[in-house]
PDB file of C-alpha atoms in Angstrom:
ATOM      1  CA  UNK U 159      -2.472 -49.772 -20.434  1.00  0.00           C
ATOM      2  CA  UNK U 160      -3.940 -51.856 -23.261  1.00  0.00           C
ATOM      3  CA  UNK U 161      -0.948 -54.172 -23.534  1.00  0.00           C
ATOM      4  CA  UNK U 162      -0.341 -53.119 -27.156  1.00  0.00           C
ATOM      5  CA  UNK U 163       3.019 -51.413 -27.649  1.00  0.00           C
ATOM      6  CA  UNK U 164       3.782 -49.095 -30.534  1.00  0.00           C
ATOM      7  CA  UNK U 165       7.099 -47.502 -31.399  1.00  0.00           C
ATOM      8  CA  UNK U 166       8.113 -44.843 -32.047  1.00  0.00           C
ATOM      9  CA  UNK U 167       5.583 -42.593 -30.300  1.00  0.00           C
ATOM     10  CA  UNK U 168       6.616 -39.610 -32.405  1.00  0.00           C
ATOM     11  CA  UNK U 169       8.445 -39.401 -35.705  1.00  0.00           C
ATOM     12  CA  UNK U 170       9.351 -36.376 -37.805  1.00  0.00           C
ATOM     13  CA  UNK U 171      10.717 -36.886 -41.274  1.00  0.00           C
ATOM     14  CA  UNK U 172      10.909 -35.279 -44.692  1.00  0.00           C
ATOM     15  CA  UNK U 173       8.967 -35.841 -47.877  1.00  0.00           C
ATOM     16  CA  UNK U 174      10.261 -38.693 -49.968  1.00  0.00           C
ATOM     17  CA  UNK U 175      11.623 -40.595 -46.989  1.00  0.00           C
ATOM     18  CA  UNK U 176      10.677 -44.035 -45.690  1.00  0.00           C
ATOM     19  CA  UNK U 177       9.722 -44.985 -42.142  1.00  0.00           C
ATOM     20  CA  UNK U 178       8.815 -48.144 -40.273  1.00  0.00           C
ATOM     21  CA  UNK U 179       6.276 -48.252 -37.469  1.00  0.00           C
ATOM     22  CA  UNK U 180       6.351 -51.181 -35.099  1.00  0.00           C
ATOM     23  CA  UNK U 181       3.617 -52.833 -33.084  1.00  0.00           C
ATOM     24  CA  UNK U 182       3.708 -55.558 -30.457  1.00  0.00           C
ATOM     25  CA  UNK U 183       0.245 -56.996 -29.790  1.00  0.00           C
ATOM     26  CA  UNK U 184      -1.102 -58.093 -26.435  1.00  0.00           C
ATOM     27  CA  UNK U 185       0.205 -61.412 -25.252  1.00  0.00           C
ATOM     28  CA  UNK U 186      -1.875 -64.141 -26.859  1.00  0.00           C
ATOM     29  CA  UNK U 187      -3.518 -61.945 -29.493  1.00  0.00           C
ATOM     30  CA  UNK U 188      -3.060 -63.287 -33.003  1.00  0.00           C
ATOM     31  CA  UNK U 189      -4.830 -60.518 -34.941  1.00  0.00           C
ATOM     32  CA  UNK U 190      -3.215 -57.155 -35.632  1.00  0.00           C
ATOM     33  CA  UNK U 191      -4.964 -54.207 -37.270  1.00  0.00           C
ATOM     34  CA  UNK U 192      -3.495 -50.938 -38.565  1.00  0.00           C
ATOM     35  CA  UNK U 193      -5.505 -47.709 -38.718  1.00  0.00           C
ATOM     36  CA  UNK U 194      -4.652 -44.198 -39.861  1.00  0.00           C
ATOM     37  CA  UNK U 195      -6.148 -41.190 -38.090  1.00  0.00           C
ATOM     38  CA  UNK U 196      -5.591 -37.850 -39.782  1.00  0.00           C
ATOM     39  CA  UNK U 197      -6.599 -34.473 -38.353  1.00  0.00           C
ATOM     40  CA  UNK U 198     -10.385 -34.229 -38.144  1.00  0.00           C
ATOM     41  CA  UNK U 199     -10.672 -37.664 -39.699  1.00  0.00           C
ATOM     42  CA  UNK U 200     -11.946 -40.899 -38.363  1.00  0.00           C
ATOM     43  CA  UNK U 201     -10.089 -44.150 -38.104  1.00  0.00           C
ATOM     44  CA  UNK U 202      -9.244 -45.321 -41.608  1.00  0.00           C
ATOM     45  CA  UNK U 203      -8.734 -49.068 -41.818  1.00  0.00           C
ATOM     46  CA  UNK U 204      -5.488 -49.974 -43.540  1.00  0.00           C
ATOM     47  CA  UNK U 205      -4.826 -53.679 -43.133  1.00  0.00           C
ATOM     48  CA  UNK U 206      -5.299 -56.695 -40.859  1.00  0.00           C
ATOM     49  CA  UNK U 207      -3.121 -59.701 -40.173  1.00  0.00           C
ATOM     50  CA  UNK U 208      -3.916 -62.938 -38.418  1.00  0.00           C
ATOM     51  CA  UNK U 209      -1.143 -65.228 -37.262  1.00  0.00           C
ATOM     52  CA  UNK U 210       1.268 -63.962 -39.876  1.00  0.00           C
ATOM     53  CA  UNK U 211      -1.121 -63.848 -42.809  1.00  0.00           C
ATOM     54  CA  UNK U 212      -2.860 -60.896 -44.386  1.00  0.00           C
ATOM     55  CA  UNK U 213      -6.608 -61.282 -43.833  1.00  0.00           C
ATOM     56  CA  UNK U 214      -8.252 -58.011 -44.811  1.00  0.00           C
ATOM     57  CA  UNK U 215      -7.177 -54.934 -46.692  1.00  0.00           C
ATOM     58  CA  UNK U 216      -8.621 -51.450 -46.604  1.00  0.00           C
ATOM     59  CA  UNK U 217      -7.672 -48.302 -48.455  1.00  0.00           C
ATOM     60  CA  UNK U 218      -3.962 -48.810 -48.015  1.00  0.00           C
ATOM     61  CA  UNK U 219      -1.799 -46.937 -50.489  1.00  0.00           C
ATOM     62  CA  UNK U 220       0.638 -48.852 -52.688  1.00  0.00           C
ATOM     63  CA  UNK U 221       3.437 -46.851 -51.042  1.00  0.00           C
ATOM     64  CA  UNK U 222       2.506 -48.510 -47.764  1.00  0.00           C
ATOM     65  CA  UNK U 223       3.166 -52.111 -46.837  1.00  0.00           C
ATOM     66  CA  UNK U 224       2.912 -54.186 -43.725  1.00  0.00           C
ATOM     67  CA  UNK U 225       3.726 -57.605 -42.385  1.00  0.00           C
ATOM     68  CA  UNK U 226       3.304 -59.703 -39.289  1.00  0.00           C
ATOM     69  CA  UNK U 227       6.272 -61.719 -38.129  1.00  0.00           C
ATOM     70  CA  UNK U 228       6.388 -65.208 -36.547  1.00  0.00           C
ATOM     71  CA  UNK U 229       6.627 -63.649 -33.080  1.00  0.00           C
ATOM     72  CA  UNK U 230       3.365 -61.817 -33.973  1.00  0.00           C
ATOM     73  CA  UNK U 231       4.754 -58.316 -33.904  1.00  0.00           C
ATOM     74  CA  UNK U 232       3.852 -56.233 -36.926  1.00  0.00           C
ATOM     75  CA  UNK U 233       5.493 -53.480 -38.905  1.00  0.00           C
ATOM     76  CA  UNK U 234       3.948 -50.851 -41.137  1.00  0.00           C
ATOM     77  CA  UNK U 235       6.286 -49.456 -43.771  1.00  0.00           C
ATOM     78  CA  UNK U 236       5.528 -46.088 -45.303  1.00  0.00           C
ATOM     79  CA  UNK U 237       7.641 -45.012 -48.271  1.00  0.00           C
ATOM     80  CA  UNK U 238       7.932 -42.003 -50.599  1.00  0.00           C
ATOM     81  CA  UNK U 239       6.296 -40.013 -47.860  1.00  0.00           C
ATOM     82  CA  UNK U 240       4.080 -37.066 -48.698  1.00  0.00           C
ATOM     83  CA  UNK U 241       2.827 -34.220 -46.549  1.00  0.00           C
ATOM     84  CA  UNK U 242      -0.610 -35.825 -46.521  1.00  0.00           C
ATOM     85  CA  UNK U 243       0.751 -38.917 -44.829  1.00  0.00           C
ATOM     86  CA  UNK U 244       1.132 -36.959 -41.615  1.00  0.00           C
ATOM     87  CA  UNK U 245      -1.205 -38.693 -39.194  1.00  0.00           C
ATOM     88  CA  UNK U 246      -1.550 -40.777 -36.091  1.00  0.00           C
ATOM     89  CA  UNK U 247      -1.115 -44.443 -36.921  1.00  0.00           C
ATOM     90  CA  UNK U 248      -2.783 -46.869 -34.558  1.00  0.00           C
ATOM     91  CA  UNK U 249      -2.139 -50.527 -34.169  1.00  0.00           C
ATOM     92  CA  UNK U 250      -4.746 -52.682 -32.484  1.00  0.00           C
ATOM     93  CA  UNK U 251      -4.826 -56.331 -31.549  1.00  0.00           C
ATOM     94  CA  UNK U 252      -7.552 -58.826 -30.894  1.00  0.00           C
ATOM     95  CA  UNK U 253      -7.675 -62.333 -29.532  1.00  0.00           C
ATOM     96  CA  UNK U 254     -10.296 -63.544 -32.002  1.00  0.00           C
ATOM     97  CA  UNK U 255      -9.476 -64.890 -35.449  1.00  0.00           C
ATOM     98  CA  UNK U 256     -10.141 -62.841 -38.547  1.00  0.00           C
ATOM     99  CA  UNK U 257     -13.744 -63.082 -39.625  1.00  0.00           C
ATOM    100  CA  UNK U 258     -14.909 -63.358 -36.035  1.00  0.00           C
ATOM    101  CA  UNK U 259     -15.650 -60.417 -33.815  1.00  0.00           C
ATOM    102  CA  UNK U 260     -14.363 -59.049 -30.586  1.00  0.00           C
ATOM    103  CA  UNK U 261     -12.830 -56.099 -28.816  1.00  0.00           C
ATOM    104  CA  UNK U 262      -9.891 -54.351 -30.392  1.00  0.00           C
ATOM    105  CA  UNK U 263      -7.205 -53.162 -27.999  1.00  0.00           C
ATOM    106  CA  UNK U 264      -5.457 -50.104 -29.362  1.00  0.00           C
ATOM    107  CA  UNK U 265      -1.915 -48.984 -28.781  1.00  0.00           C
ATOM    108  CA  UNK U 266      -1.080 -45.373 -27.968  1.00  0.00           C
ATOM    109  CA  UNK U 267      -0.328 -44.665 -31.620  1.00  0.00           C
ATOM    110  CA  UNK U 268       2.663 -43.415 -33.579  1.00  0.00           C
ATOM    111  CA  UNK U 269       2.393 -39.783 -34.593  1.00  0.00           C
ATOM    112  CA  UNK U 270       4.082 -39.202 -37.934  1.00  0.00           C
ATOM    113  CA  UNK U 271       4.875 -35.699 -39.116  1.00  0.00           C
ATOM    114  CA  UNK U 272       6.132 -35.252 -42.665  1.00  0.00           C
ATOM    115  CA  UNK U 273       7.781 -31.892 -43.362  1.00  0.00           C
TER     116      UNK U 273
ATOM    117  CA  UNK G1016     -17.457 -50.792 -50.715  1.00  0.00           C
ATOM    118  CA  UNK G1017     -18.202 -50.829 -47.028  1.00  0.00           C
ATOM    119  CA  UNK G1018     -19.170 -47.504 -45.519  1.00  0.00           C
ATOM    120  CA  UNK G1019     -20.277 -46.285 -42.109  1.00  0.00           C
ATOM    121  CA  UNK G1020     -21.907 -42.882 -41.800  1.00  0.00           C
ATOM    122  CA  UNK G1021     -22.043 -41.225 -38.385  1.00  0.00           C
ATOM    123  CA  UNK G1022     -24.042 -38.195 -37.265  1.00  0.00           C
ATOM    124  CA  UNK G1023     -23.748 -35.640 -35.843  1.00  0.00           C
ATOM    125  CA  UNK G1024     -20.078 -34.735 -36.179  1.00  0.00           C
ATOM    126  CA  UNK G1025     -20.305 -32.528 -33.082  1.00  0.00           C
ATOM    127  CA  UNK G1026     -22.754 -32.580 -30.210  1.00  0.00           C
ATOM    128  CA  UNK G1027     -22.980 -30.248 -27.243  1.00  0.00           C
ATOM    129  CA  UNK G1028     -25.242 -31.008 -24.283  1.00  0.00           C
ATOM    130  CA  UNK G1029     -25.757 -29.756 -20.768  1.00  0.00           C
ATOM    131  CA  UNK G1030     -24.667 -31.960 -17.912  1.00  0.00           C
ATOM    132  CA  UNK G1031     -27.487 -34.300 -17.001  1.00  0.00           C
ATOM    133  CA  UNK G1032     -29.058 -34.276 -20.461  1.00  0.00           C
ATOM    134  CA  UNK G1033     -29.083 -37.246 -22.834  1.00  0.00           C
ATOM    135  CA  UNK G1034     -26.949 -37.601 -25.938  1.00  0.00           C
ATOM    136  CA  UNK G1035     -27.741 -39.675 -29.016  1.00  0.00           C
ATOM    137  CA  UNK G1036     -25.337 -40.550 -31.816  1.00  0.00           C
ATOM    138  CA  UNK G1037     -26.543 -42.336 -34.938  1.00  0.00           C
ATOM    139  CA  UNK G1038     -24.797 -44.502 -37.496  1.00  0.00           C
ATOM    140  CA  UNK G1039     -25.784 -46.248 -40.689  1.00  0.00           C
ATOM    141  CA  UNK G1040     -23.845 -48.962 -42.489  1.00  0.00           C
ATOM    142  CA  UNK G1041     -23.880 -50.181 -46.055  1.00  0.00           C
ATOM    143  CA  UNK G1042     -22.804 -53.818 -45.846  1.00  0.00           C
ATOM    144  CA  UNK G1043     -25.807 -55.938 -44.977  1.00  0.00           C
ATOM    145  CA  UNK G1044     -23.448 -58.779 -43.979  1.00  0.00           C
ATOM    146  CA  UNK G1045     -22.153 -56.740 -41.032  1.00  0.00           C
ATOM    147  CA  UNK G1046     -22.779 -58.600 -37.803  1.00  0.00           C
ATOM    148  CA  UNK G1047     -20.990 -56.751 -35.033  1.00  0.00           C
ATOM    149  CA  UNK G1048     -21.311 -53.104 -34.042  1.00  0.00           C
ATOM    150  CA  UNK G1049     -18.973 -51.696 -31.392  1.00  0.00           C
ATOM    151  CA  UNK G1050     -18.692 -48.176 -30.056  1.00  0.00           C
ATOM    152  CA  UNK G1051     -15.343 -46.701 -29.065  1.00  0.00           C
ATOM    153  CA  UNK G1052     -14.581 -43.634 -26.973  1.00  0.00           C
ATOM    154  CA  UNK G1053     -11.436 -41.617 -27.614  1.00  0.00           C
ATOM    155  CA  UNK G1054     -10.490 -38.999 -25.077  1.00  0.00           C
ATOM    156  CA  UNK G1055      -8.239 -36.167 -26.176  1.00  0.00           C
ATOM    157  CA  UNK G1056      -4.753 -37.456 -26.900  1.00  0.00           C
ATOM    158  CA  UNK G1057      -5.647 -40.994 -25.917  1.00  0.00           C
ATOM    159  CA  UNK G1058      -6.283 -44.277 -27.691  1.00  0.00           C
ATOM    160  CA  UNK G1059      -9.790 -45.454 -28.615  1.00  0.00           C
ATOM    161  CA  UNK G1060     -11.374 -47.770 -26.065  1.00  0.00           C
ATOM    162  CA  UNK G1061     -14.418 -49.991 -26.392  1.00  0.00           C
ATOM    163  CA  UNK G1062     -17.401 -48.826 -24.340  1.00  0.00           C
ATOM    164  CA  UNK G1063     -20.193 -51.067 -25.600  1.00  0.00           C
ATOM    165  CA  UNK G1064     -20.959 -53.395 -28.482  1.00  0.00           C
ATOM    166  CA  UNK G1065     -23.928 -55.193 -29.966  1.00  0.00           C
ATOM    167  CA  UNK G1066     -24.236 -58.207 -32.214  1.00  0.00           C
ATOM    168  CA  UNK G1067     -26.668 -58.649 -35.052  1.00  0.00           C
ATOM    169  CA  UNK G1068     -28.941 -61.060 -33.192  1.00  0.00           C
ATOM    170  CA  UNK G1069     -29.768 -58.474 -30.526  1.00  0.00           C
ATOM    171  CA  UNK G1070     -31.869 -55.313 -30.846  1.00  0.00           C
ATOM    172  CA  UNK G1071     -30.758 -53.451 -27.757  1.00  0.00           C
ATOM    173  CA  UNK G1072     -28.064 -53.599 -25.108  1.00  0.00           C
ATOM    174  CA  UNK G1073     -27.612 -51.476 -22.017  1.00  0.00           C
ATOM    175  CA  UNK G1074     -24.718 -50.917 -19.629  1.00  0.00           C
ATOM    176  CA  UNK G1075     -25.473 -48.433 -16.859  1.00  0.00           C
ATOM    177  CA  UNK G1076     -25.825 -45.004 -18.498  1.00  0.00           C
ATOM    178  CA  UNK G1077     -25.065 -46.138 -22.028  1.00  0.00           C
ATOM    179  CA  UNK G1078     -27.211 -48.144 -24.401  1.00  0.00           C
ATOM    180  CA  UNK G1079     -27.035 -49.171 -28.019  1.00  0.00           C
ATOM    181  CA  UNK G1080     -29.914 -50.021 -30.332  1.00  0.00           C
ATOM    182  CA  UNK G1081     -29.721 -51.839 -33.655  1.00  0.00           C
ATOM    183  CA  UNK G1082     -32.184 -51.890 -36.543  1.00  0.00           C
ATOM    184  CA  UNK G1083     -30.845 -54.412 -39.031  1.00  0.00           C
ATOM    185  CA  UNK G1084     -33.617 -53.811 -41.525  1.00  0.00           C
ATOM    186  CA  UNK G1085     -32.737 -50.142 -41.755  1.00  0.00           C
ATOM    187  CA  UNK G1086     -29.000 -50.840 -41.295  1.00  0.00           C
ATOM    188  CA  UNK G1087     -28.972 -48.301 -38.518  1.00  0.00           C
ATOM    189  CA  UNK G1088     -27.611 -48.303 -34.965  1.00  0.00           C
ATOM    190  CA  UNK G1089     -27.442 -45.690 -32.252  1.00  0.00           C
ATOM    191  CA  UNK G1090     -25.621 -44.880 -29.017  1.00  0.00           C
ATOM    192  CA  UNK G1091     -27.588 -43.367 -26.169  1.00  0.00           C
ATOM    193  CA  UNK G1092     -25.913 -41.772 -23.159  1.00  0.00           C
ATOM    194  CA  UNK G1093     -28.175 -40.691 -20.308  1.00  0.00           C
ATOM    195  CA  UNK G1094     -27.407 -38.363 -17.409  1.00  0.00           C
ATOM    196  CA  UNK G1095     -24.316 -37.078 -19.169  1.00  0.00           C
ATOM    197  CA  UNK G1096     -21.330 -35.983 -17.115  1.00  0.00           C
ATOM    198  CA  UNK G1097     -18.343 -33.786 -18.034  1.00  0.00           C
ATOM    199  CA  UNK G1098     -16.129 -36.881 -18.159  1.00  0.00           C
ATOM    200  CA  UNK G1099     -18.283 -38.179 -21.008  1.00  0.00           C
ATOM    201  CA  UNK G1100     -16.739 -35.459 -23.193  1.00  0.00           C
ATOM    202  CA  UNK G1101     -14.746 -37.232 -25.904  1.00  0.00           C
ATOM    203  CA  UNK G1102     -14.917 -38.364 -29.513  1.00  0.00           C
ATOM    204  CA  UNK G1103     -17.164 -41.375 -30.018  1.00  0.00           C
ATOM    205  CA  UNK G1104     -16.755 -43.734 -32.962  1.00  0.00           C
ATOM    206  CA  UNK G1105     -19.225 -46.294 -34.182  1.00  0.00           C
ATOM    207  CA  UNK G1106     -18.003 -49.232 -36.244  1.00  0.00           C
ATOM    208  CA  UNK G1107     -19.340 -52.123 -38.240  1.00  0.00           C
ATOM    209  CA  UNK G1108     -17.614 -55.470 -38.694  1.00  0.00           C
ATOM    210  CA  UNK G1109     -18.355 -57.545 -41.747  1.00  0.00           C
ATOM    211  CA  UNK G1110     -17.693 -61.187 -42.433  1.00  0.00           C
ATOM    212  CA  UNK G1111     -14.668 -60.267 -44.515  1.00  0.00           C
ATOM    213  CA  UNK G1112     -12.899 -59.278 -41.328  1.00  0.00           C
ATOM    214  CA  UNK G1113     -12.909 -55.519 -41.771  1.00  0.00           C
ATOM    215  CA  UNK G1114     -13.879 -53.280 -38.872  1.00  0.00           C
ATOM    216  CA  UNK G1115     -14.944 -50.014 -40.502  1.00  0.00           C
ATOM    217  CA  UNK G1116     -15.305 -46.922 -38.330  1.00  0.00           C
ATOM    218  CA  UNK G1117     -17.552 -43.920 -38.714  1.00  0.00           C
ATOM    219  CA  UNK G1118     -16.092 -40.422 -38.868  1.00  0.00           C
ATOM    220  CA  UNK G1119     -16.599 -39.785 -35.172  1.00  0.00           C
ATOM    221  CA  UNK G1120     -18.761 -37.508 -33.028  1.00  0.00           C
ATOM    222  CA  UNK G1121     -17.152 -34.963 -30.748  1.00  0.00           C
ATOM    223  CA  UNK G1122     -19.339 -34.831 -27.649  1.00  0.00           C
ATOM    224  CA  UNK G1123     -19.013 -31.877 -25.314  1.00  0.00           C
ATOM    225  CA  UNK G1124     -20.824 -31.971 -21.961  1.00  0.00           C
ATOM    226  CA  UNK G1125     -21.077 -28.545 -20.399  1.00  0.00           C
ATOM    227  CA  UNK G1126     -21.194 -28.353 -16.598  1.00  0.00           C
TER     228      UNK G1126
END
């Protein structure tokens, strides 16, 4: 158990809908990262937050948004869903500040299926 | 933009043989290079990492080498075992805070 909690574990929805994925980082970790893993694809970096602030942005679609709350949990919002958004979405946390380096602890992921 | 290329995409070895996975990165400011192992249906987990001021690091049967001039780093697994079968991801971390992963290598160790 990495200490990172993601909910829901599985989610099935229809095209055009909106979903919210939730992540609780390890106790004490201030950095939260979101990654998308599609079938036969690697881990695509979406966005990173540190202590409530956005610190780095990857190839995140405009239909997607995220935030980190004062209690450090994070949510990833996916809207106007398309079939191609079906993927495993990982959240990871780290104790080090953005710009520094250290181990990422991944959650179990939220598997999104868009029908 | 930042890019990490990883080869091969699949690798099959006999138990006891060595396995080598290679990665190249584009951002010369990258300073941290971790390797993650993802078993089927599981989350990625860190197995070894190396920082830019070091050329080689070893931990039991796994080792990582870094050539900053060539922007190239490699994972070496010796005496492979069936439980080493998994997808391995290299990654590069730049000063902008992004940890960019390679596309992954599916390693299969045949008994």
